[in-house]
PDB file of C-alpha atoms in Angstrom:
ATOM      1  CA  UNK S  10     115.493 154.582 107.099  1.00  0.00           C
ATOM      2  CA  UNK S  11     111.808 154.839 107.920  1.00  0.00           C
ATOM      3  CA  UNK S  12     110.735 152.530 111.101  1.00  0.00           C
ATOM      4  CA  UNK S  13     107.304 154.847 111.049  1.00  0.00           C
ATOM      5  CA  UNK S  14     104.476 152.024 111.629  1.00  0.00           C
ATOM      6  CA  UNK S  15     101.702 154.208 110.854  1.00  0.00           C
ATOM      7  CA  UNK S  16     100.701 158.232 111.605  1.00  0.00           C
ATOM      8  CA  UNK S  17      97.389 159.165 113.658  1.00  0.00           C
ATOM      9  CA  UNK S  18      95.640 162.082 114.303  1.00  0.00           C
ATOM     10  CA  UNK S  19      95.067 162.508 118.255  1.00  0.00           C
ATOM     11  CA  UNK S  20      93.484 165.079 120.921  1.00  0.00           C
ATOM     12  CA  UNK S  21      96.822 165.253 122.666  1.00  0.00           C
ATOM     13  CA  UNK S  22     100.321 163.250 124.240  1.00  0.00           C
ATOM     14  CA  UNK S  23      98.696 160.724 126.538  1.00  0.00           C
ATOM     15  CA  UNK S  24      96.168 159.431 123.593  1.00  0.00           C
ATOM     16  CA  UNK S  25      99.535 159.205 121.563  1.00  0.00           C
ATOM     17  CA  UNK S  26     101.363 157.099 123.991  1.00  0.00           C
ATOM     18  CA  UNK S  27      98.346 155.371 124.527  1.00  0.00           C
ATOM     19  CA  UNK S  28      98.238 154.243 120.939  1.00  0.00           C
ATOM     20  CA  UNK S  29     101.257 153.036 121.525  1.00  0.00           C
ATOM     21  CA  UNK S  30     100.852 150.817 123.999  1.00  0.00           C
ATOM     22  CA  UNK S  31      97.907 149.083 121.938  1.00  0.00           C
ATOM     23  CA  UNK S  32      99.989 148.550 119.026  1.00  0.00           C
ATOM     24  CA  UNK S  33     102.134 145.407 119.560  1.00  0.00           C
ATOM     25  CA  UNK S  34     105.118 146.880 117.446  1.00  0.00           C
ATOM     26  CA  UNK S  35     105.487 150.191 118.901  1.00  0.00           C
ATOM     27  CA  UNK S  36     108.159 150.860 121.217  1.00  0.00           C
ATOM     28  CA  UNK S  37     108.761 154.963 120.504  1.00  0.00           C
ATOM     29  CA  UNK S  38     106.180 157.818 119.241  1.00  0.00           C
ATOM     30  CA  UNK S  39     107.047 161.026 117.872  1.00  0.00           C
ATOM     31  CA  UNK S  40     104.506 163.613 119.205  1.00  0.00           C
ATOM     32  CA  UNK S  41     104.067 167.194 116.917  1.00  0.00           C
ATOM     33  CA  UNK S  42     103.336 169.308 119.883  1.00  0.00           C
ATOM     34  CA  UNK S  43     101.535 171.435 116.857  1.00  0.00           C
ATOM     35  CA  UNK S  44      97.727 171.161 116.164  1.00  0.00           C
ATOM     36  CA  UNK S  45      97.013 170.036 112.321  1.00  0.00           C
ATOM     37  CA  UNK S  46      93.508 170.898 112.458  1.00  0.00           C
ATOM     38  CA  UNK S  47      89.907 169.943 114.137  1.00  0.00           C
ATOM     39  CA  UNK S  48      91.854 170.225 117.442  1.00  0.00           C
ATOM     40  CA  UNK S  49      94.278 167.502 116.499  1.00  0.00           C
ATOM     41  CA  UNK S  50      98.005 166.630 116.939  1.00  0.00           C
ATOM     42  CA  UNK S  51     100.150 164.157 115.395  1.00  0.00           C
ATOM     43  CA  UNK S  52     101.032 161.254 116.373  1.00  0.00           C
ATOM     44  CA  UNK S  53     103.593 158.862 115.029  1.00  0.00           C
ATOM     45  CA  UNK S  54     104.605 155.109 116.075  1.00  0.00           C
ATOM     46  CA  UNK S  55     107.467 153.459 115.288  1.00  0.00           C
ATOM     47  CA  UNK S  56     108.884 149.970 115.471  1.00  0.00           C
ATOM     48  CA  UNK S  57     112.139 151.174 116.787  1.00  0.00           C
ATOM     49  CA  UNK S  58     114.339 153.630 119.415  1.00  0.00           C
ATOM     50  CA  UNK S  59     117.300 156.005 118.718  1.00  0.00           C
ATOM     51  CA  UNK S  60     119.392 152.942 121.167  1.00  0.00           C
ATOM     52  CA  UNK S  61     118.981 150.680 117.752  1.00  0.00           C
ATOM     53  CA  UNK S  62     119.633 153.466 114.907  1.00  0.00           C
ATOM     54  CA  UNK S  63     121.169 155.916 116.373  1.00  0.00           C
ATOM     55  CA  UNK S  64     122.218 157.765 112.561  1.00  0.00           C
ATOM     56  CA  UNK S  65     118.483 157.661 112.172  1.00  0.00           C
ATOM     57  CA  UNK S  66     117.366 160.009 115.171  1.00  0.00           C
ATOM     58  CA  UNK S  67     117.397 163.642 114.454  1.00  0.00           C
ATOM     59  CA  UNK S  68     115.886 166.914 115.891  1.00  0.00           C
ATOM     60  CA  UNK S  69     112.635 167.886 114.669  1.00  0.00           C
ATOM     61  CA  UNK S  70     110.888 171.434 115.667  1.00  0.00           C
ATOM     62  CA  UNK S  71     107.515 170.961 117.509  1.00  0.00           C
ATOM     63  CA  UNK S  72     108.284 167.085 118.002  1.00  0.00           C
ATOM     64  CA  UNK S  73     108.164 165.250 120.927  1.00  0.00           C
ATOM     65  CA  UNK S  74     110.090 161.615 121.158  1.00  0.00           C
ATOM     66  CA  UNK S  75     109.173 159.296 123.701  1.00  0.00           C
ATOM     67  CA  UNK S  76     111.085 155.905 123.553  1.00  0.00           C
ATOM     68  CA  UNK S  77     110.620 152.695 125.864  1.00  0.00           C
ATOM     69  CA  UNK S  78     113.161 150.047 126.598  1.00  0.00           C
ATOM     70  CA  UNK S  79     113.108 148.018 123.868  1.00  0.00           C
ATOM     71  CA  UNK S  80     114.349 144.171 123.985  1.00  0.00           C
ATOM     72  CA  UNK S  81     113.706 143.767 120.365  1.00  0.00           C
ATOM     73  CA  UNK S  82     116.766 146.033 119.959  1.00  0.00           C
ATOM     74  CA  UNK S  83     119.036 143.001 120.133  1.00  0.00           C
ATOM     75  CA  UNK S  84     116.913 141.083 116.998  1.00  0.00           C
ATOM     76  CA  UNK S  85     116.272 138.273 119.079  1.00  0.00           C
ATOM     77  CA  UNK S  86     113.808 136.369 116.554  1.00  0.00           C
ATOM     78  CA  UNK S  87     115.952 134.462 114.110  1.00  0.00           C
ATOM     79  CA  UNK S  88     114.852 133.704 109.975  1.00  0.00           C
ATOM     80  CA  UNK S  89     112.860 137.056 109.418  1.00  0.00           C
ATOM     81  CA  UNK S  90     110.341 136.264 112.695  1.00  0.00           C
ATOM     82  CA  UNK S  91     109.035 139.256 113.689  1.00  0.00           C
ATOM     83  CA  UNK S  92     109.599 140.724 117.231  1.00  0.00           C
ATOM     84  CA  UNK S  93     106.601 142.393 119.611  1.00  0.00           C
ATOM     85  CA  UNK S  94     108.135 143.878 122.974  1.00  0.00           C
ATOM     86  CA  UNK S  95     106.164 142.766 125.657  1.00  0.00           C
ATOM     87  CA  UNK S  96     103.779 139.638 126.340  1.00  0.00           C
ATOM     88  CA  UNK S  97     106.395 137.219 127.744  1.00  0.00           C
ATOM     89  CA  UNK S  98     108.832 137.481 131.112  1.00  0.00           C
ATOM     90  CA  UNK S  99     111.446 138.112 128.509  1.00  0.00           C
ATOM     91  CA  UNK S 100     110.059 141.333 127.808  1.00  0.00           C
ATOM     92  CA  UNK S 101     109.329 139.942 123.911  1.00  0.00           C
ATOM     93  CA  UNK S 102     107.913 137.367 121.565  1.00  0.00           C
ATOM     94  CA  UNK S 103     108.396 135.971 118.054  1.00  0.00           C
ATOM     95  CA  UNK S 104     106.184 136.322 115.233  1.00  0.00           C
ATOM     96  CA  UNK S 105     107.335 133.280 113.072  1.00  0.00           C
ATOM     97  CA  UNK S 106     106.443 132.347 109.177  1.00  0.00           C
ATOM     98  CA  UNK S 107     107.789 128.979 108.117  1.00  0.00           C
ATOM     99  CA  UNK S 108     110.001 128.322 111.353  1.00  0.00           C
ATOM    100  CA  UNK S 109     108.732 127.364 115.686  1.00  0.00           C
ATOM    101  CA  UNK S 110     110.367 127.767 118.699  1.00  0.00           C
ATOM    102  CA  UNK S 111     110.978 130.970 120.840  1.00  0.00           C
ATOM    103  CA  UNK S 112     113.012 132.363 118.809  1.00  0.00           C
ATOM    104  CA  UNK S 113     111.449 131.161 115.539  1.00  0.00           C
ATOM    105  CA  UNK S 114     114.723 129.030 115.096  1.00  0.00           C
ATOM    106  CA  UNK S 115     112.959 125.542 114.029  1.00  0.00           C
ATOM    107  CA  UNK S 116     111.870 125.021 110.676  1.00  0.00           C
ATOM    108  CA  UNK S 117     108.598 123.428 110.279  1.00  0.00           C
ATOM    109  CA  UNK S 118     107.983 120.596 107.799  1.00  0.00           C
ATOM    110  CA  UNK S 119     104.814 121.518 106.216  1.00  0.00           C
ATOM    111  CA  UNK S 120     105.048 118.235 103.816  1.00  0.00           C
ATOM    112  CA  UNK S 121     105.448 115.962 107.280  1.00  0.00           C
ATOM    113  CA  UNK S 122     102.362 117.773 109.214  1.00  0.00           C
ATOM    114  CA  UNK S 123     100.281 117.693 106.046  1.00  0.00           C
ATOM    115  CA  UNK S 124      99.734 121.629 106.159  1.00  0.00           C
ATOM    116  CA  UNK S 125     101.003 122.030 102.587  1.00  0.00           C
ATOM    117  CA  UNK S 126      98.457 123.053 100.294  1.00  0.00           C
ATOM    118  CA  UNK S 127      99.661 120.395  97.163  1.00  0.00           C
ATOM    119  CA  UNK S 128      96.869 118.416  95.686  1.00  0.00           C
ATOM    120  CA  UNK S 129      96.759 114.908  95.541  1.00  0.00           C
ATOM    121  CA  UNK S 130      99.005 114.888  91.934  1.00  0.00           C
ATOM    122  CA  UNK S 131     101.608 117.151  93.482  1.00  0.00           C
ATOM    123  CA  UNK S 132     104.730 115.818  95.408  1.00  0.00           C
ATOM    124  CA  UNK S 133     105.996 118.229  98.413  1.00  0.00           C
ATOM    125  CA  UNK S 134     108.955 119.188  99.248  1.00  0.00           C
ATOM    126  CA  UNK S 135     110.104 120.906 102.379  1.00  0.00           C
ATOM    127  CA  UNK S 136     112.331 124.128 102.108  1.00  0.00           C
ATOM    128  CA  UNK S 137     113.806 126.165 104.388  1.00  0.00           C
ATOM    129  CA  UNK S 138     110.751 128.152 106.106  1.00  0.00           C
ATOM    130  CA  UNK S 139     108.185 127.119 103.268  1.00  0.00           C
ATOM    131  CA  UNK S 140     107.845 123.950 101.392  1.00  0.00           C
ATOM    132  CA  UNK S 141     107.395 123.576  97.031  1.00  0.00           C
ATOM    133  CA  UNK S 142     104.887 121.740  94.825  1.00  0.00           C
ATOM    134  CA  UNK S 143     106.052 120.364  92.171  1.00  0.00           C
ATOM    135  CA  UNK S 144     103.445 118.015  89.532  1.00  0.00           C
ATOM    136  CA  UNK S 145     103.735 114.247  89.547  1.00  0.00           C
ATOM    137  CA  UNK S 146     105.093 112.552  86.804  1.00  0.00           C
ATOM    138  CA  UNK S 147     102.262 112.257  84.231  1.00  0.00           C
ATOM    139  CA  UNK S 148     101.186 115.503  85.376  1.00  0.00           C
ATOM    140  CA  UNK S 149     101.817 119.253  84.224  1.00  0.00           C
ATOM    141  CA  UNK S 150     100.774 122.338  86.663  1.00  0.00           C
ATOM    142  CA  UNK S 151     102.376 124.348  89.333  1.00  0.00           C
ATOM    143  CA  UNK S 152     102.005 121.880  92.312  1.00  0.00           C
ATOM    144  CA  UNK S 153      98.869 123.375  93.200  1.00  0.00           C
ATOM    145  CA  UNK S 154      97.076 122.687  90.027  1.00  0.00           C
ATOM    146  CA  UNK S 155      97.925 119.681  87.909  1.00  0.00           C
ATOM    147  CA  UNK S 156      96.690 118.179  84.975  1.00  0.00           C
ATOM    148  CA  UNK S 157      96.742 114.920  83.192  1.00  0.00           C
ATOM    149  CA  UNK S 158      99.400 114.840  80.180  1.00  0.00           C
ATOM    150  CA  UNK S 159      97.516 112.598  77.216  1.00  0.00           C
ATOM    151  CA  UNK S 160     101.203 110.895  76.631  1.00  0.00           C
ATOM    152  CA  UNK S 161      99.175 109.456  73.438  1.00  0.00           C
ATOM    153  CA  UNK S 162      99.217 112.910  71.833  1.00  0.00           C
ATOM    154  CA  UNK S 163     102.837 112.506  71.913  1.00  0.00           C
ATOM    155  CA  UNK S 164     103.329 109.272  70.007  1.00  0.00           C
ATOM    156  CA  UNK S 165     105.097 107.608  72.636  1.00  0.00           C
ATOM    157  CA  UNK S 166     104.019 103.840  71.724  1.00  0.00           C
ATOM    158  CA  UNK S 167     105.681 101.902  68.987  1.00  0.00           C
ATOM    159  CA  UNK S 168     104.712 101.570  65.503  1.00  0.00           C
ATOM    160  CA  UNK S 169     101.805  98.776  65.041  1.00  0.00           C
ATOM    161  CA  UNK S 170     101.038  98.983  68.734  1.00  0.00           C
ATOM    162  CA  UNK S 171      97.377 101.555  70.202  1.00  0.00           C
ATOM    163  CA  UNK S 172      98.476 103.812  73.015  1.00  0.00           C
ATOM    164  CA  UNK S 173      95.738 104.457  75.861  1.00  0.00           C
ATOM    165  CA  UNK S 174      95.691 107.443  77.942  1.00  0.00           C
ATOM    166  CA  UNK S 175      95.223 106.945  81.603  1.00  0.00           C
ATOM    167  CA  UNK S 176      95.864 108.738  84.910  1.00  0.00           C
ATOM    168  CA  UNK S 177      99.251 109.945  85.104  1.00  0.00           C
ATOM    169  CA  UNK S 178      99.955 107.515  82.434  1.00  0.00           C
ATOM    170  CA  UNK S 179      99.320 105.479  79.477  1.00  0.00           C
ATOM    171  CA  UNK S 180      99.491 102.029  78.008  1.00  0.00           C
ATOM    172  CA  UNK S 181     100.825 100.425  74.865  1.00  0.00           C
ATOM    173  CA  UNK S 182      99.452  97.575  73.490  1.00  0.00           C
ATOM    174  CA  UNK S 183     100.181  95.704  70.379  1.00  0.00           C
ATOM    175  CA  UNK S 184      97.472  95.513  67.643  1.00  0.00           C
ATOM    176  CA  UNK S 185      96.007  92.438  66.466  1.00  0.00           C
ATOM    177  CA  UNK S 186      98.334  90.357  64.985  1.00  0.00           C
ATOM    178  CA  UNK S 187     101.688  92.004  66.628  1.00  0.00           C
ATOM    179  CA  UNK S 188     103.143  90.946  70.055  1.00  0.00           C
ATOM    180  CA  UNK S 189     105.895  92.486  71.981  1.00  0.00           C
ATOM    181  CA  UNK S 190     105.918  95.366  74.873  1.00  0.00           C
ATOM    182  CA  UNK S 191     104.257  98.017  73.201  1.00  0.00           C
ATOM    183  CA  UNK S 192     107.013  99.976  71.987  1.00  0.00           C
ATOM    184  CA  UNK S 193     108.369  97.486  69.941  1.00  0.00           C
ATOM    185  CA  UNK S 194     105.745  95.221  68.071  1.00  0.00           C
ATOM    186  CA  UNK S 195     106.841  92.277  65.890  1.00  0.00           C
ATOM    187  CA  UNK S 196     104.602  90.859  63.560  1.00  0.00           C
ATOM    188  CA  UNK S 197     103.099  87.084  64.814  1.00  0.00           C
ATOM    189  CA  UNK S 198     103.657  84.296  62.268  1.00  0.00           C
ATOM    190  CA  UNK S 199     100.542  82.797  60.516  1.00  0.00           C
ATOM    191  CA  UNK S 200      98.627  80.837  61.788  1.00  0.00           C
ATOM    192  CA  UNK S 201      98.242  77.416  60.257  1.00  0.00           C
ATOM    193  CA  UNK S 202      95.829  75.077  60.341  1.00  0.00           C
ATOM    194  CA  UNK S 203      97.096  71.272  59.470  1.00  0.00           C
ATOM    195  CA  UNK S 204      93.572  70.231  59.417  1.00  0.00           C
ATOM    196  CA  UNK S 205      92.492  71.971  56.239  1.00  0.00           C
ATOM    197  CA  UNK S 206      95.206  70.114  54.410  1.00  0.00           C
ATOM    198  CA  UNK S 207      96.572  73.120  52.429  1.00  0.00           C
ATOM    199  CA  UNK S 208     100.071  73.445  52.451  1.00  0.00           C
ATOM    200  CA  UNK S 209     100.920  76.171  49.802  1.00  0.00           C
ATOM    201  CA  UNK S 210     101.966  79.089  51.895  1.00  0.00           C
ATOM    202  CA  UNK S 211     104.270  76.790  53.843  1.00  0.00           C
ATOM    203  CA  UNK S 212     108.070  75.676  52.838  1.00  0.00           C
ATOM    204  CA  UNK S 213     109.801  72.427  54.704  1.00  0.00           C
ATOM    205  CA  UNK S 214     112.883  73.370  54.965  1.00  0.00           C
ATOM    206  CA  UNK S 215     113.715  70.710  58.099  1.00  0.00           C
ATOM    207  CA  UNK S 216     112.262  67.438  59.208  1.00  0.00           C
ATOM    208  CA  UNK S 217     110.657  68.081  62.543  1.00  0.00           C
ATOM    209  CA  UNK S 218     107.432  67.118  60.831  1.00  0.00           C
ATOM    210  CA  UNK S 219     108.767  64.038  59.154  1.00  0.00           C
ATOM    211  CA  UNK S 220     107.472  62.116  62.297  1.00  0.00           C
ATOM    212  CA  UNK S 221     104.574  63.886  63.095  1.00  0.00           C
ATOM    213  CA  UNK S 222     100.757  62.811  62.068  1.00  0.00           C
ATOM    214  CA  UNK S 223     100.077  66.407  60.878  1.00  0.00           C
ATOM    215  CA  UNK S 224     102.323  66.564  58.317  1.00  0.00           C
ATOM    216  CA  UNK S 225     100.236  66.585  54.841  1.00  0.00           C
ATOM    217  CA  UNK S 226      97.038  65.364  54.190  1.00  0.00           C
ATOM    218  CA  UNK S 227      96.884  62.143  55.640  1.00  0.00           C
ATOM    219  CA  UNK S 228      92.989  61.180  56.716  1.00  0.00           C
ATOM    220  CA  UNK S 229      93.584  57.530  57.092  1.00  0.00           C
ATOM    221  CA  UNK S 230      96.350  57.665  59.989  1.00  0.00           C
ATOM    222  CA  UNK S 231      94.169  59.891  61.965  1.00  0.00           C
ATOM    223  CA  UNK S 232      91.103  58.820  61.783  1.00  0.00           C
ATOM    224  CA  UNK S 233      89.175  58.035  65.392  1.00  0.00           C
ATOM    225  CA  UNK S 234      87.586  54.917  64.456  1.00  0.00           C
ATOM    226  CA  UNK S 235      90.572  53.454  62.841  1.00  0.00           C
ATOM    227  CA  UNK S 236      90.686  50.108  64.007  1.00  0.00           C
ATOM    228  CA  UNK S 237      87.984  49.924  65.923  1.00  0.00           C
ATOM    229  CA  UNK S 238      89.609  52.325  68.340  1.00  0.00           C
ATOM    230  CA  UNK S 239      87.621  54.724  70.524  1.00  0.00           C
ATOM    231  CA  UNK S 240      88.488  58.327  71.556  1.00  0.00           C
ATOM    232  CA  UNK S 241      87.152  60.451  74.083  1.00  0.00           C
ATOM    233  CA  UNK S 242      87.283  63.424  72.321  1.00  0.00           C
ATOM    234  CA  UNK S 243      85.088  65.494  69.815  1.00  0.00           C
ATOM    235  CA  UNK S 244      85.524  66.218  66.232  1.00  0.00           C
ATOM    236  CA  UNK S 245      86.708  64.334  63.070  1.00  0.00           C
ATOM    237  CA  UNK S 246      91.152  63.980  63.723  1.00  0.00           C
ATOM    238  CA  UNK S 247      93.227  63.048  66.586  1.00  0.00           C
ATOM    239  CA  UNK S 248      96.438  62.560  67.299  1.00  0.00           C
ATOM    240  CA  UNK S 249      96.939  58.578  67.341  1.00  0.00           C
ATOM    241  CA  UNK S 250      99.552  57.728  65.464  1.00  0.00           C
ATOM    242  CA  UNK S 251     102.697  58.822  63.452  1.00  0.00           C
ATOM    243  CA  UNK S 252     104.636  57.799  61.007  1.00  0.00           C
ATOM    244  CA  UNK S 253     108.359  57.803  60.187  1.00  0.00           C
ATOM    245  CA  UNK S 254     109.127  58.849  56.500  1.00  0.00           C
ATOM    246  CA  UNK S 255     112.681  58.571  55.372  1.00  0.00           C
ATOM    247  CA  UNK S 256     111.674  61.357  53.093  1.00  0.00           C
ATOM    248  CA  UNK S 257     108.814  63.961  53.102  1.00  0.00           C
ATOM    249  CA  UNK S 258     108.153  63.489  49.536  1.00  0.00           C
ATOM    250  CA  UNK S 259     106.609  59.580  50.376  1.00  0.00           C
ATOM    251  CA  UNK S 260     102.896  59.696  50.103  1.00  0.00           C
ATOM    252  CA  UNK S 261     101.473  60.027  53.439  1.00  0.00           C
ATOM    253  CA  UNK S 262      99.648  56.977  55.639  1.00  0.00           C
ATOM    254  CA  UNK S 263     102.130  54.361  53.936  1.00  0.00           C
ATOM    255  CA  UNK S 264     103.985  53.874  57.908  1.00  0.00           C
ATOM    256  CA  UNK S 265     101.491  52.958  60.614  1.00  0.00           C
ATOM    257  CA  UNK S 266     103.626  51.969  63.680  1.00  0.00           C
ATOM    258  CA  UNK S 267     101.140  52.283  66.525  1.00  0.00           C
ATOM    259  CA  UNK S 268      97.715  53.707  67.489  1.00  0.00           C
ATOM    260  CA  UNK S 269      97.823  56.011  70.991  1.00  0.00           C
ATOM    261  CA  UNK S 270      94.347  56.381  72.741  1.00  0.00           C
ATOM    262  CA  UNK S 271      93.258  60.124  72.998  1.00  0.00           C
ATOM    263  CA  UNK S 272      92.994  61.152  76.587  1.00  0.00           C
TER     264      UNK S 272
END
């Protein structure tokens, strides 16, 4: 196993140990008590001490170990923190990624402190020492970069019915002529207007109109001046009477039974 942190070239032992002591991992040196050239020795550090591998230490001609006491022997730093000897009374201190505490044994939720990197279309979700992105609904990406889905590309809205992209979204409306939800868009009935007399497109099949002033063409039982009656209201009909035909075929205006002021 290879706990070499890195190999220098140095004038002799003290620089070596020296090196050592300025590199916050280093807690042993191997010392080739050979020069390699330009006056130069080798030096190399290591992150660990025969006390922790103990299969890994072997004899070496011209090399010179030198280990210290090392209290990140024991792994002290919990969920892959890294451990520097030194620094603290404890002799060591945690490097942590994703986790706080001494001992890096508290996860940290980057979605609660807002240290996530998700844009503003991206939910987050805390993990176990990290924290995913993941697109909003209406949105497509990899948390960190999400863009709008045109749902009207994908025919979503019902037939008879105009679909309109928005953010995140969309919206179904009904064409002209056609009500329901948007997905499912019923044709409207037509539209009828009494006053222009013209009853061809229409078949009485009940007699909810046998009582009602509208029912065919009949001028004289709704006109406004009708017996010298006034009407606060503009245009040529009103509503002011009715009639009550036993049968629809009777001729319209042949029942007058009362005149009713327009309001």
């Amino acid at each position: 196993m290879n706990h070499n942190i890195t190999t220098l070239k140095v004038r002799d032992l003290d620089e070596c140990e020296l090196r050592c002591y300025y590199e916050h991992n280093c807690v042993s040196l191997n010392f080739e008590n050979k020069m390699v050239g330009n006056g130069k020795y080798s030096c190399e550090l290591n992150n660990s001490t025969h006390k922790e591998h103990v299969e890994d230490f072997v004899k070496a001609p011209n090399f010179l170990y030198r280990g210290t006491n090392n209290p990140c022997g024991s792994s002290p730093c919990k969920n892959n923190g890294t451990c520097q000897s030194g620094f603290t009374k404890k002799g060591y201190h945690c490097l942590c990624r994703g986790f706080t505490g001494a001992r890096c044994q508290d996860d940290i939720d980057e979605c609660y402190e807002k240290s996530d990197e998700c844009i503003k279309n991206a939910d987050c979700k805390n993990t176990k020492g990290s924290y995913r992105c993941t697109c909003k609904t209406g949105f497509s990406g990899d948390g960190y970069n999400c863009t709008d889905i045109d749902e009207c590309r994908e025919k979503r809205c019902g037939t008879n019915a105009t679909c309109n992209n928005t953010e995140g979204s969309f919206r179904c409306t009904c064409n002209i002529g056609y009500y329901g939800d948007g997905y499912n868009c019923t044709e409207c009935y037509t539209i009828f207007d009494f006053e222009d007399h013209d009853l061809s497109n229409w078949t009485l099949n009940g007699t909810a109109f046998n009582n009602q002033p509208t029912y065919g063409n009949n001028p004289s039982a709704r006109d406004k001046n009708q017996y010298n009656h006034e009407s606060n209201h503009k245009g040529d009909w009103w509503i002011g009477t009715y009639e009550n035909r036993s049968n629809p075929s009777e001729p319209p205006g042949e029942y007058k039974v009362m005149i009713l002021k327009a309001h």
